[in-house]
GROMACS .gro file of N, CA, C and O in nm:
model
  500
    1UNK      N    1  -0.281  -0.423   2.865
    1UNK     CA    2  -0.156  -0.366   2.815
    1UNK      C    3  -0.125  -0.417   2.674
    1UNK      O    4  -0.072  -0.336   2.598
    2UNK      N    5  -0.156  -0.563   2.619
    2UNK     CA    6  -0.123  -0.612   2.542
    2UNK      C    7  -0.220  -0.557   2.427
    2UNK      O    8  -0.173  -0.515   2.321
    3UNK      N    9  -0.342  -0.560   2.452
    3UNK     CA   10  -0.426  -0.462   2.365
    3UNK      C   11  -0.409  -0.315   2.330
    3UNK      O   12  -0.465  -0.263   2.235
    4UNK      N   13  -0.319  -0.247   2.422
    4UNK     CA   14  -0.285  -0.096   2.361
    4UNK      C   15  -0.212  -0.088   2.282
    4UNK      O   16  -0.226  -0.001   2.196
    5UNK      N   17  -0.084  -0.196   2.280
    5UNK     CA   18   0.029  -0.200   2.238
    5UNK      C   19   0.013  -0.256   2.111
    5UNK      O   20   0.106  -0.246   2.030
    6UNK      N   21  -0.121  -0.329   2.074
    6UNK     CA   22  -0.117  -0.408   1.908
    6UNK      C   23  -0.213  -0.275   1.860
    6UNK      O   24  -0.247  -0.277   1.741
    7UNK      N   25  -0.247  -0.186   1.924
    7UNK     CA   26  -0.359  -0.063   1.910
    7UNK      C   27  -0.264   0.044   1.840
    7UNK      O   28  -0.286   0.101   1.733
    8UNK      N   29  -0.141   0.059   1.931
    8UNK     CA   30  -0.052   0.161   1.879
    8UNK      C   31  -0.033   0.096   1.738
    8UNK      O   32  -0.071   0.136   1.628
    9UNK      N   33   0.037  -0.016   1.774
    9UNK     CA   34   0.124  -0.072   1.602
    9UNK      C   35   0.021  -0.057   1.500
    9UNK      O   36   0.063  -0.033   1.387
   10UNK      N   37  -0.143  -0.068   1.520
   10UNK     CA   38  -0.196  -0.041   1.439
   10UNK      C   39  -0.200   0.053   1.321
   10UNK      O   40  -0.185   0.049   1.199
   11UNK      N   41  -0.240   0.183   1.464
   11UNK     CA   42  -0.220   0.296   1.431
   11UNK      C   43  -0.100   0.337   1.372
   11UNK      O   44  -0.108   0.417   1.279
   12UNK      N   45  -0.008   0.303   1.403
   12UNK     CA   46   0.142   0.379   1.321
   12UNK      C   47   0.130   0.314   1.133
   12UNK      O   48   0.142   0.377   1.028
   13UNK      N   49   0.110   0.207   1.150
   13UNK     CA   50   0.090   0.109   1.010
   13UNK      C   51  -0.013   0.219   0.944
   13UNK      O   52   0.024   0.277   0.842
   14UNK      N   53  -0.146   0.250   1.001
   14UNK     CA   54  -0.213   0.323   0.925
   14UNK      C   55  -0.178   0.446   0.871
   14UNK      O   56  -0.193   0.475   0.752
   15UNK      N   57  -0.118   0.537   0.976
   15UNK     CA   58  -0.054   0.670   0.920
   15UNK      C   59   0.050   0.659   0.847
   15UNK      O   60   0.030   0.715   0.739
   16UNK      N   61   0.156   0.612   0.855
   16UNK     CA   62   0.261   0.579   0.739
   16UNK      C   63   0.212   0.509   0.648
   16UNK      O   64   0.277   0.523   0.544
   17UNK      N   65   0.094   0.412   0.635
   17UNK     CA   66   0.017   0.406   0.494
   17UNK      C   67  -0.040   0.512   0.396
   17UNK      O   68  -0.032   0.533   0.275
   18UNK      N   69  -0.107   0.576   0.517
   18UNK     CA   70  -0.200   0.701   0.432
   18UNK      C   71  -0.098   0.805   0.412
   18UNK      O   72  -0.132   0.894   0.335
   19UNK      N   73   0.063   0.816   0.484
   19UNK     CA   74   0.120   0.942   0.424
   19UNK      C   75   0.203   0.889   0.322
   19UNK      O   76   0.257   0.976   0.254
   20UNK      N   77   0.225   0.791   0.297
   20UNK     CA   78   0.315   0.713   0.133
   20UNK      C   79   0.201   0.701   0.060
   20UNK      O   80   0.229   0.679  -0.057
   21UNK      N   81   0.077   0.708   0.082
   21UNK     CA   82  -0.029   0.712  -0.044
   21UNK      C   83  -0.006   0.846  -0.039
   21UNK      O   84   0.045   0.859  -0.151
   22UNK      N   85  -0.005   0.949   0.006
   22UNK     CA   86  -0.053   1.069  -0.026
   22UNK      C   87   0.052   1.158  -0.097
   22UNK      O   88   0.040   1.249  -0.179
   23UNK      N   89   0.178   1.088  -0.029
   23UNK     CA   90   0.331   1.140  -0.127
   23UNK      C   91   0.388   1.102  -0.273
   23UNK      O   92   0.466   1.019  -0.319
   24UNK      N   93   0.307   1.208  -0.322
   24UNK     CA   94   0.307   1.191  -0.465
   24UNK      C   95   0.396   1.256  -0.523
   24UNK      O   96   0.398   1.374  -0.489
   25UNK      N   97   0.499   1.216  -0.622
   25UNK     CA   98   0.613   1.270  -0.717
   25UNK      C   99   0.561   1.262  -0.866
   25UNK      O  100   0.510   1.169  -0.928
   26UNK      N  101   0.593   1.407  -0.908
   26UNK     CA  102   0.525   1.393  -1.037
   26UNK      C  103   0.639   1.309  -1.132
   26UNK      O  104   0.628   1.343  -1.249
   27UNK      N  105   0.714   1.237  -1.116
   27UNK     CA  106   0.808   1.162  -1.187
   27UNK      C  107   0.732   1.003  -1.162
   27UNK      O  108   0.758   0.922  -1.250
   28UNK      N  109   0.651   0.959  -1.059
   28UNK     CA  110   0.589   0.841  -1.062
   28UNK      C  111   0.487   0.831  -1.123
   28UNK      O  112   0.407   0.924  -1.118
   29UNK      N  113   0.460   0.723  -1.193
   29UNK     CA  114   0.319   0.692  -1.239
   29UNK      C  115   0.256   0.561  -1.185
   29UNK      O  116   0.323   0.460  -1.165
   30UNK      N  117   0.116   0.570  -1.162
   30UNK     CA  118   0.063   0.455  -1.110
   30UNK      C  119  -0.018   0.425  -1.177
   30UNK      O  120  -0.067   0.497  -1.264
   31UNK      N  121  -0.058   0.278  -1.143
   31UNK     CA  122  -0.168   0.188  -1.220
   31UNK      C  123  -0.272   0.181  -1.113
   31UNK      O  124  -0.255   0.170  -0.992
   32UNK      N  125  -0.394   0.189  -1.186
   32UNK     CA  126  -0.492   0.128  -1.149
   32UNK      C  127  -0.609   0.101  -1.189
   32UNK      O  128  -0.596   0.029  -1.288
   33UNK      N  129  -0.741   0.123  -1.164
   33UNK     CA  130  -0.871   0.086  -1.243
   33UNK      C  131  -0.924   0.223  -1.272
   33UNK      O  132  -0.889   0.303  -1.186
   34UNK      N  133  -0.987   0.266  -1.352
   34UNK     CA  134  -1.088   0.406  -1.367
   34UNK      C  135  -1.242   0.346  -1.447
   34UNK      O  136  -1.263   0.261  -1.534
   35UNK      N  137  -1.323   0.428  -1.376
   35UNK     CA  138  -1.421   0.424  -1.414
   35UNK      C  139  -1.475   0.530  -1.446
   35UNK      O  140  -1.399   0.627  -1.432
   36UNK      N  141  -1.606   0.562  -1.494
   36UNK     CA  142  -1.640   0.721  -1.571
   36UNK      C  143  -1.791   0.722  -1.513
   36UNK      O  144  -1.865   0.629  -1.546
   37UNK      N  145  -1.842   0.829  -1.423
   37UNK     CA  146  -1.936   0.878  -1.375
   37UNK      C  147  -2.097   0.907  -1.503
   37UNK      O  148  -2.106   0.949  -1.618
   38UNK      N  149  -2.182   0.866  -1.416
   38UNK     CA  150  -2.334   0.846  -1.462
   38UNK      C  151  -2.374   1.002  -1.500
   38UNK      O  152  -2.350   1.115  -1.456
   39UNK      N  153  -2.434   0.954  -1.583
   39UNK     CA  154  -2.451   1.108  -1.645
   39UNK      C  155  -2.594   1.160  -1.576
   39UNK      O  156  -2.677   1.234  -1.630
   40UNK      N  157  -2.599   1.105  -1.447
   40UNK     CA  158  -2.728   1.189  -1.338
   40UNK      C  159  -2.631   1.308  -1.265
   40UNK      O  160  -2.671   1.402  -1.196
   41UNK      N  161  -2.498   1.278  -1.298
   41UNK     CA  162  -2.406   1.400  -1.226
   41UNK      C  163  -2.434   1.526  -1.287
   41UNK      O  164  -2.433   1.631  -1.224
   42UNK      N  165  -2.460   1.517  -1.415
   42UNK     CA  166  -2.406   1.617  -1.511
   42UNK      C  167  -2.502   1.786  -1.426
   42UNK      O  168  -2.619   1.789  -1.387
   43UNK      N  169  -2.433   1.863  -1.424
   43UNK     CA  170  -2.518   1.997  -1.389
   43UNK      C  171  -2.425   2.021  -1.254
   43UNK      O  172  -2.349   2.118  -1.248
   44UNK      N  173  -2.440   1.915  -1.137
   44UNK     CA  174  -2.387   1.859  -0.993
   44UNK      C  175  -2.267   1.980  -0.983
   44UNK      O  176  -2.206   2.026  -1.080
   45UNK      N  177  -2.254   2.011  -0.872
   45UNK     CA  178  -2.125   2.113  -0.822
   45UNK      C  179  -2.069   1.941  -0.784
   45UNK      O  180  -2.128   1.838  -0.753
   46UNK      N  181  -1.925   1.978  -0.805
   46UNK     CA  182  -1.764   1.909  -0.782
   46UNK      C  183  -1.741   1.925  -0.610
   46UNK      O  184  -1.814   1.992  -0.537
   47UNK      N  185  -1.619   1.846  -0.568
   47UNK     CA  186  -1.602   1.916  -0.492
   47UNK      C  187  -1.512   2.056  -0.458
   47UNK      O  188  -1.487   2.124  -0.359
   48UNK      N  189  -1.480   2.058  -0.592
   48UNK     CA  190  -1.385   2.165  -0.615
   48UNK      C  191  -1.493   2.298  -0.633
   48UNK      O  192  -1.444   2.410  -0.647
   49UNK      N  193  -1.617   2.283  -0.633
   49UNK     CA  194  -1.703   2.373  -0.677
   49UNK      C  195  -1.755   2.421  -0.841
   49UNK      O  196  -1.837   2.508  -0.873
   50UNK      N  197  -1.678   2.334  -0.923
   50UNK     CA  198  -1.666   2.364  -1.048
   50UNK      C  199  -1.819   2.268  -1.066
   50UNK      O  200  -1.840   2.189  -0.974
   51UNK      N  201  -1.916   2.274  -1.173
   51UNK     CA  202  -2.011   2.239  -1.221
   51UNK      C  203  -1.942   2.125  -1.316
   51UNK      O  204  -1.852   2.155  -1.394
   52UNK      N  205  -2.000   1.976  -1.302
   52UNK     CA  206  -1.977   1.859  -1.388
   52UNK      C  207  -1.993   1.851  -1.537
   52UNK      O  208  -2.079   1.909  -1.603
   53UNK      N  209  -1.916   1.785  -1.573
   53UNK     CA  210  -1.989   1.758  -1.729
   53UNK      C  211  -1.933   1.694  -1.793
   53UNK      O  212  -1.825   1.728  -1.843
   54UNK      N  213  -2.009   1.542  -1.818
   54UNK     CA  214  -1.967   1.421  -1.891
   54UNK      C  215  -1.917   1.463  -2.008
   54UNK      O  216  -1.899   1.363  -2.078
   55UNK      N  217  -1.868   1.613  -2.097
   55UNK     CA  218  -1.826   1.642  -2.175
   55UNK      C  219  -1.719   1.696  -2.213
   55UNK      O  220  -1.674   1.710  -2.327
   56UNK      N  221  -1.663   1.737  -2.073
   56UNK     CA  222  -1.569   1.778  -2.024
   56UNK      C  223  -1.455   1.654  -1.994
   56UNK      O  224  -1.486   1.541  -1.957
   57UNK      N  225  -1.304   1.705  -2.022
   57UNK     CA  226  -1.211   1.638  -2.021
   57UNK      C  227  -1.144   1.624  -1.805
   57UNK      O  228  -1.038   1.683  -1.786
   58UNK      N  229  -1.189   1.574  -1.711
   58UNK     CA  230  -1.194   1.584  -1.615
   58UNK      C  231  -1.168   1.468  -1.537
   58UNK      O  232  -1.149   1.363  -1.599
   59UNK      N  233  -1.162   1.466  -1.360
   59UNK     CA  234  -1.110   1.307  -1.307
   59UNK      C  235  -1.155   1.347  -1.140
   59UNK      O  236  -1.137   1.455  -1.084
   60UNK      N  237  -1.204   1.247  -1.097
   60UNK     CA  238  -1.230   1.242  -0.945
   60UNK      C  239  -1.092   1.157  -0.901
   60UNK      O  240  -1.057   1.054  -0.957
   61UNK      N  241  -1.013   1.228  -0.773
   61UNK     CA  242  -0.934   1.109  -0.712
   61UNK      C  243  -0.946   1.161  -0.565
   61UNK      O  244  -0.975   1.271  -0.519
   62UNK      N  245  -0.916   1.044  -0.511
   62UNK     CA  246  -0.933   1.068  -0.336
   62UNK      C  247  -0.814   1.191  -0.293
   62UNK      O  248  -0.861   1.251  -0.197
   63UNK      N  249  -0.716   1.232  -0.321
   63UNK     CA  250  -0.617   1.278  -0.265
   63UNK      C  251  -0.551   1.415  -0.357
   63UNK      O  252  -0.523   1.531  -0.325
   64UNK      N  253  -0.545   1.350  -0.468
   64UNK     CA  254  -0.457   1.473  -0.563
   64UNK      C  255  -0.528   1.618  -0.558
   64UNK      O  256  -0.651   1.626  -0.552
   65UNK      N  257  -0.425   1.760  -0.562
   65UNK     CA  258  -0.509   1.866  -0.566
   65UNK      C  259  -0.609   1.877  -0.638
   65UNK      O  260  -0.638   1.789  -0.719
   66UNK      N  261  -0.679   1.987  -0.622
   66UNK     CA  262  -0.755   1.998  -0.761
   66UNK      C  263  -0.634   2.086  -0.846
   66UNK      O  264  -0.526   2.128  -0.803
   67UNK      N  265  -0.688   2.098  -0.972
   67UNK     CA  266  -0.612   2.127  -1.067
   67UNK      C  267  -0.515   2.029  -1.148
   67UNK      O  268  -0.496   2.053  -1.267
   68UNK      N  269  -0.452   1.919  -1.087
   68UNK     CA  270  -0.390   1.846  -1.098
   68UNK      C  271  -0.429   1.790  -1.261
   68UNK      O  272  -0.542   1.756  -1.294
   69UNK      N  273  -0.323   1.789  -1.341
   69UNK     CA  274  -0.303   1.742  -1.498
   69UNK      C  275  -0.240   1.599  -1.517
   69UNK      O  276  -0.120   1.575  -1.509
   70UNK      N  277  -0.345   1.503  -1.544
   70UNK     CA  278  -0.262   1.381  -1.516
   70UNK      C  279  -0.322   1.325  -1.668
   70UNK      O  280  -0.435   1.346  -1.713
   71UNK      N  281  -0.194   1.237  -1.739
   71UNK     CA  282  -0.180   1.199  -1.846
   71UNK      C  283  -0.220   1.067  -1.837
   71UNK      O  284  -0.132   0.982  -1.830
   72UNK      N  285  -0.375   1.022  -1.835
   72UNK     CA  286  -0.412   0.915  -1.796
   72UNK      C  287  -0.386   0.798  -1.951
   72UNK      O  288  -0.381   0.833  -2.069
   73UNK      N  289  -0.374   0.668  -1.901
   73UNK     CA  290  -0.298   0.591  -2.065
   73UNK      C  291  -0.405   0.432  -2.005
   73UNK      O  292  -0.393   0.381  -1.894
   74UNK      N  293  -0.489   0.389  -2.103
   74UNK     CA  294  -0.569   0.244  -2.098
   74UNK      C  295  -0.492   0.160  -2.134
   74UNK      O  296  -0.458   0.137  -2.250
   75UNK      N  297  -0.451   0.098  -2.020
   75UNK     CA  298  -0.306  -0.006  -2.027
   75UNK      C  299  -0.373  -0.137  -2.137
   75UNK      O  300  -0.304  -0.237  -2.159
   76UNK      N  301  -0.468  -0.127  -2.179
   76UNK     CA  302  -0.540  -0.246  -2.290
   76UNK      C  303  -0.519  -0.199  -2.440
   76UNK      O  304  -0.481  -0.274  -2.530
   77UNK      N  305  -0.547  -0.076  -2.452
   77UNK     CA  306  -0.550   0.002  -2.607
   77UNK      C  307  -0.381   0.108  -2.621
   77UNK      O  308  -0.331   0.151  -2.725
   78UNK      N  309  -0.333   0.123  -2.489
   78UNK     CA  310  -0.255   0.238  -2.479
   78UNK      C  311  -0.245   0.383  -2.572
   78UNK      O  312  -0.153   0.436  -2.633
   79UNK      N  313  -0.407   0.424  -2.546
   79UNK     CA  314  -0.420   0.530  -2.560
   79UNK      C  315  -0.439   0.575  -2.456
   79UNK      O  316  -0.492   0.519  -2.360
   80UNK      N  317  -0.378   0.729  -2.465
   80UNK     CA  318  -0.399   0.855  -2.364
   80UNK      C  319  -0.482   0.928  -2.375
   80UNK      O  320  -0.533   0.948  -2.485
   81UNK      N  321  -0.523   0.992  -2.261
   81UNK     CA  322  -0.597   1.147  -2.225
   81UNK      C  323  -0.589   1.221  -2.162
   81UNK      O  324  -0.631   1.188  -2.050
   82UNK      N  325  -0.535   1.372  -2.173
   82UNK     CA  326  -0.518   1.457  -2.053
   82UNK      C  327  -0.653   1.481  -2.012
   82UNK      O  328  -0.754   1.480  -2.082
   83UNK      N  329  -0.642   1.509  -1.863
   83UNK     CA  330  -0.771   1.522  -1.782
   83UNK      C  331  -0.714   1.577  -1.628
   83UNK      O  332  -0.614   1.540  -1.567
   84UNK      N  333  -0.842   1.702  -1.580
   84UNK     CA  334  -0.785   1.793  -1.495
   84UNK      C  335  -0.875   1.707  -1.360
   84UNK      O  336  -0.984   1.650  -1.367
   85UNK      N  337  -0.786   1.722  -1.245
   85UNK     CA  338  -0.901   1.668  -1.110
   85UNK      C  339  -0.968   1.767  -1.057
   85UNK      O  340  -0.908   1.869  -1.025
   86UNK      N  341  -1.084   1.756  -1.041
   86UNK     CA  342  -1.168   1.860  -1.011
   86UNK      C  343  -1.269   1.788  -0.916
   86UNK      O  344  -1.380   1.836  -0.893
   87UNK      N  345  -1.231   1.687  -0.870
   87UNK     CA  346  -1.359   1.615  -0.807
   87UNK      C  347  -1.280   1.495  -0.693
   87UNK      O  348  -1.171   1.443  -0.716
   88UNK      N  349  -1.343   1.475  -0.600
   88UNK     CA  350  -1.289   1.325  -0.521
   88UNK      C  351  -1.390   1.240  -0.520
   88UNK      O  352  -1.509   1.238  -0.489
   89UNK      N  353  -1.295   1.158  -0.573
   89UNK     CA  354  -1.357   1.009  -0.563
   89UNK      C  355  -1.270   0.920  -0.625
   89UNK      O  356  -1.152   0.953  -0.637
   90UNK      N  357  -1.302   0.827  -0.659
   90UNK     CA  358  -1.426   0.734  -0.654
   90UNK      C  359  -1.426   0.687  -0.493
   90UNK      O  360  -1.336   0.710  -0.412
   91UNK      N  361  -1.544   0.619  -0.470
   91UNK     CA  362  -1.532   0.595  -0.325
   91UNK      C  363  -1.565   0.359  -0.340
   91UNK      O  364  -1.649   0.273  -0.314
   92UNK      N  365  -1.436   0.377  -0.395
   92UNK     CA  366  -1.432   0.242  -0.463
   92UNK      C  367  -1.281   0.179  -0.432
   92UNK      O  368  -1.184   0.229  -0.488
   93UNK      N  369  -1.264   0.058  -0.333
   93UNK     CA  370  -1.099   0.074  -0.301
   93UNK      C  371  -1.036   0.001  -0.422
   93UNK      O  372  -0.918  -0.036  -0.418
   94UNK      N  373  -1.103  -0.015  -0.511
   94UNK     CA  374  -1.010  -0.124  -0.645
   94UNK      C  375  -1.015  -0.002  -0.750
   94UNK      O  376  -1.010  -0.042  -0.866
   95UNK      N  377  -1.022   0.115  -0.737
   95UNK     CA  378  -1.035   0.212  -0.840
   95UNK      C  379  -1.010   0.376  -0.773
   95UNK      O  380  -1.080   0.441  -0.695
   96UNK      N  381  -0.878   0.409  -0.840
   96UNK     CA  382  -0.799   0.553  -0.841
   96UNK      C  383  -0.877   0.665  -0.924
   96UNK      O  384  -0.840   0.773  -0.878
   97UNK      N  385  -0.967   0.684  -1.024
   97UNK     CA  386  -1.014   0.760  -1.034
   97UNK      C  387  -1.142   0.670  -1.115
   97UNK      O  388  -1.166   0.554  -1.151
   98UNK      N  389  -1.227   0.860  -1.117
   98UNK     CA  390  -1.354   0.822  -1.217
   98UNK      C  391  -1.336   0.905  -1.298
   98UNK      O  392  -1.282   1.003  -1.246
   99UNK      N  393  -1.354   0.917  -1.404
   99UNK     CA  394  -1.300   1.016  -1.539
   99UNK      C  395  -1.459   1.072  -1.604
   99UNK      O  396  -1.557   1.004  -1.575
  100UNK      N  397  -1.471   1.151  -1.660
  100UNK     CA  398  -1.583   1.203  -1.739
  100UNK      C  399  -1.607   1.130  -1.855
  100UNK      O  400  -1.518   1.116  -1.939
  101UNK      N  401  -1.739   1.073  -1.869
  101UNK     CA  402  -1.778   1.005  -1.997
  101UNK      C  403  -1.687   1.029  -2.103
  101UNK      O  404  -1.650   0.934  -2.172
  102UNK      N  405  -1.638   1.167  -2.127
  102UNK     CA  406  -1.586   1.202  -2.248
  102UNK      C  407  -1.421   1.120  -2.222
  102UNK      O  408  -1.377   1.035  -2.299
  103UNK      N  409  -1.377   1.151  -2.145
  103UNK     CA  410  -1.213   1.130  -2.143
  103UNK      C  411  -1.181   0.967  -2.086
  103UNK      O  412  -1.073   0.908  -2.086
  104UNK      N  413  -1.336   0.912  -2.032
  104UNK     CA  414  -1.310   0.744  -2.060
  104UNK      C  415  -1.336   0.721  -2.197
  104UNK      O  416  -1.257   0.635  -2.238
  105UNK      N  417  -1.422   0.765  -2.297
  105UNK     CA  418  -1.471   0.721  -2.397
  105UNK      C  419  -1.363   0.751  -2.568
  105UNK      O  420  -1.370   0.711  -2.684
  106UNK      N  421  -1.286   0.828  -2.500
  106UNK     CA  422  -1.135   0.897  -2.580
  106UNK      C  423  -1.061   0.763  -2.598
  106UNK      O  424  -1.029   0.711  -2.705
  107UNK      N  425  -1.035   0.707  -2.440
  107UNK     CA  426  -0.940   0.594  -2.435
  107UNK      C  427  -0.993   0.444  -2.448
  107UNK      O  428  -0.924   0.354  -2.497
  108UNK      N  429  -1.103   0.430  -2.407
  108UNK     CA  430  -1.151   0.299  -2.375
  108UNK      C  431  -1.328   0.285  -2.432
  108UNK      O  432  -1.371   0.376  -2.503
  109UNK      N  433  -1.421   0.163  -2.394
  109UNK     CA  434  -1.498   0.129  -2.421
  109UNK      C  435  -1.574   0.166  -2.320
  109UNK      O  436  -1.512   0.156  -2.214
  110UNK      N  437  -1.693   0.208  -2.306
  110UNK     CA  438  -1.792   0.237  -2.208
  110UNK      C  439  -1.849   0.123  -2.171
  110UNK      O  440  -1.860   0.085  -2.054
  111UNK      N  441  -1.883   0.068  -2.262
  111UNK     CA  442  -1.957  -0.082  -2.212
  111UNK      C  443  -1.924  -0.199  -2.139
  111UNK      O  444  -1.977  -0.305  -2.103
  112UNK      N  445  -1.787  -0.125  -2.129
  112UNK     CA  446  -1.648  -0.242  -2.025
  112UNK      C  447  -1.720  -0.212  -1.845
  112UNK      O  448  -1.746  -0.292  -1.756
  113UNK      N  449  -1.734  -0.048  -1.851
  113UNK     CA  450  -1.722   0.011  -1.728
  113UNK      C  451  -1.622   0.035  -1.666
  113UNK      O  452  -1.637   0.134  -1.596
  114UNK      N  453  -1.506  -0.019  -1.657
  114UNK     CA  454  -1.350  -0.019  -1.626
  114UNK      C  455  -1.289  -0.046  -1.694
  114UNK      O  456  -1.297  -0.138  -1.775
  115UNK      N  457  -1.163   0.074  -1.668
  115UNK     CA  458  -1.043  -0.015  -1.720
  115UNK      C  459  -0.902  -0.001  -1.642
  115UNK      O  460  -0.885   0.091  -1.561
  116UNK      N  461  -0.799  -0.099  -1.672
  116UNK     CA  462  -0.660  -0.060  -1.607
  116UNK      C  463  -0.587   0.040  -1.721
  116UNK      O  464  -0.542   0.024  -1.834
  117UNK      N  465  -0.598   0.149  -1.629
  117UNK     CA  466  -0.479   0.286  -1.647
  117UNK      C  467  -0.361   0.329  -1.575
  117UNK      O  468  -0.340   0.325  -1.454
  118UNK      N  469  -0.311   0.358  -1.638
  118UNK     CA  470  -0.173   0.414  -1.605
  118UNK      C  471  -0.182   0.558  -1.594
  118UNK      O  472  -0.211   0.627  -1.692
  119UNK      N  473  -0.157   0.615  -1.463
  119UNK     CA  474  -0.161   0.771  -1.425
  119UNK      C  475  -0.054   0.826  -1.386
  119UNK      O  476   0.008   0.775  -1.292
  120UNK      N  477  -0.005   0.947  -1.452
  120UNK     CA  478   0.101   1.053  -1.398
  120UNK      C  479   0.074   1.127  -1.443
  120UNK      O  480   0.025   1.142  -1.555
  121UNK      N  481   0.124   1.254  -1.292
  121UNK     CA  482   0.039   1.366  -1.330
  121UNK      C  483   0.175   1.436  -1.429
  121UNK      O  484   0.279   1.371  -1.426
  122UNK      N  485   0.173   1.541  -1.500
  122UNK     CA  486   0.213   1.628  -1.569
  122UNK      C  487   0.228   1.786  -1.559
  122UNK      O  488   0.328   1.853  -1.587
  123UNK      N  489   0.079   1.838  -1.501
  123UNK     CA  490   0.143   1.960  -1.423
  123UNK      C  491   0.054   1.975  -1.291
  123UNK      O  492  -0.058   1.926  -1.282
  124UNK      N  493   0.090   2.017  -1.231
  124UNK     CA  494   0.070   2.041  -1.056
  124UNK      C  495   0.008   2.194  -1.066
  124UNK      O  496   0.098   2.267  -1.022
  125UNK      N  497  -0.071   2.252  -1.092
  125UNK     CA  498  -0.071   2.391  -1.045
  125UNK      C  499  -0.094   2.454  -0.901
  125UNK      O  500  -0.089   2.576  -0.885
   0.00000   0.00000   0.00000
């Protein structure tokens, strides 16, 4: 009995985790790490179906629609880049998105591999 009952509390902790991650207001912005995808992707269908390209202004995140316009900012240089989600991922728990060579390389240094950004989206389509 005592094992179902720390089973439930589990479970409730997990779903009210994953539905306050997933409740997103375009008035919040969050921080976190981004990294920018290997250019063995490039050609690769998305999961949005759209074809990749490290040249392209673009963003993998676990949750946000696709389409999603988020005004990503390198909390080190505080420069910005708009960039559309067209992809999920990263499959990395210390990192909210992976950005296209081009739209990490706008804001930040490649040779870092990461950086801390600041994300809000801007338009929702």
């Amino acid at each position: 009995m005592m094992k179902s009952g720390i089973l439930l509390i589990i479970m409730m902790i997990s779903t009210l985790g994953i539905y306050s991650f997933n409740n997103y207001n375009a008035d919040d912005a969050k921080t976190s790490f981004a990294s920018f995808y290997h250019d063995k992707f490039n050609g690769r269908k998305t999961a949005s179906g759209d074809l990749f390209s490290n040249s392209k202004m673009t963003a993998a995140n676990r949750t946000l629609p696709f389409g999603t316009m988020l005004k990503v900012t390198n909390l080190r240089t505080g420069k910005s880049v708009v960039v559309e989600v067209n992809d999920r991922g990263p499959f990395h728990s210390s990192r909210a998105l992976d950005l296209s060579k081009a739209a990490f390389k706008a804001i930040g240094n490649p040779s870092r591999g990461t950086m801390p950004v600041e994300y809000e989206i801007i338009d929702n389509d």
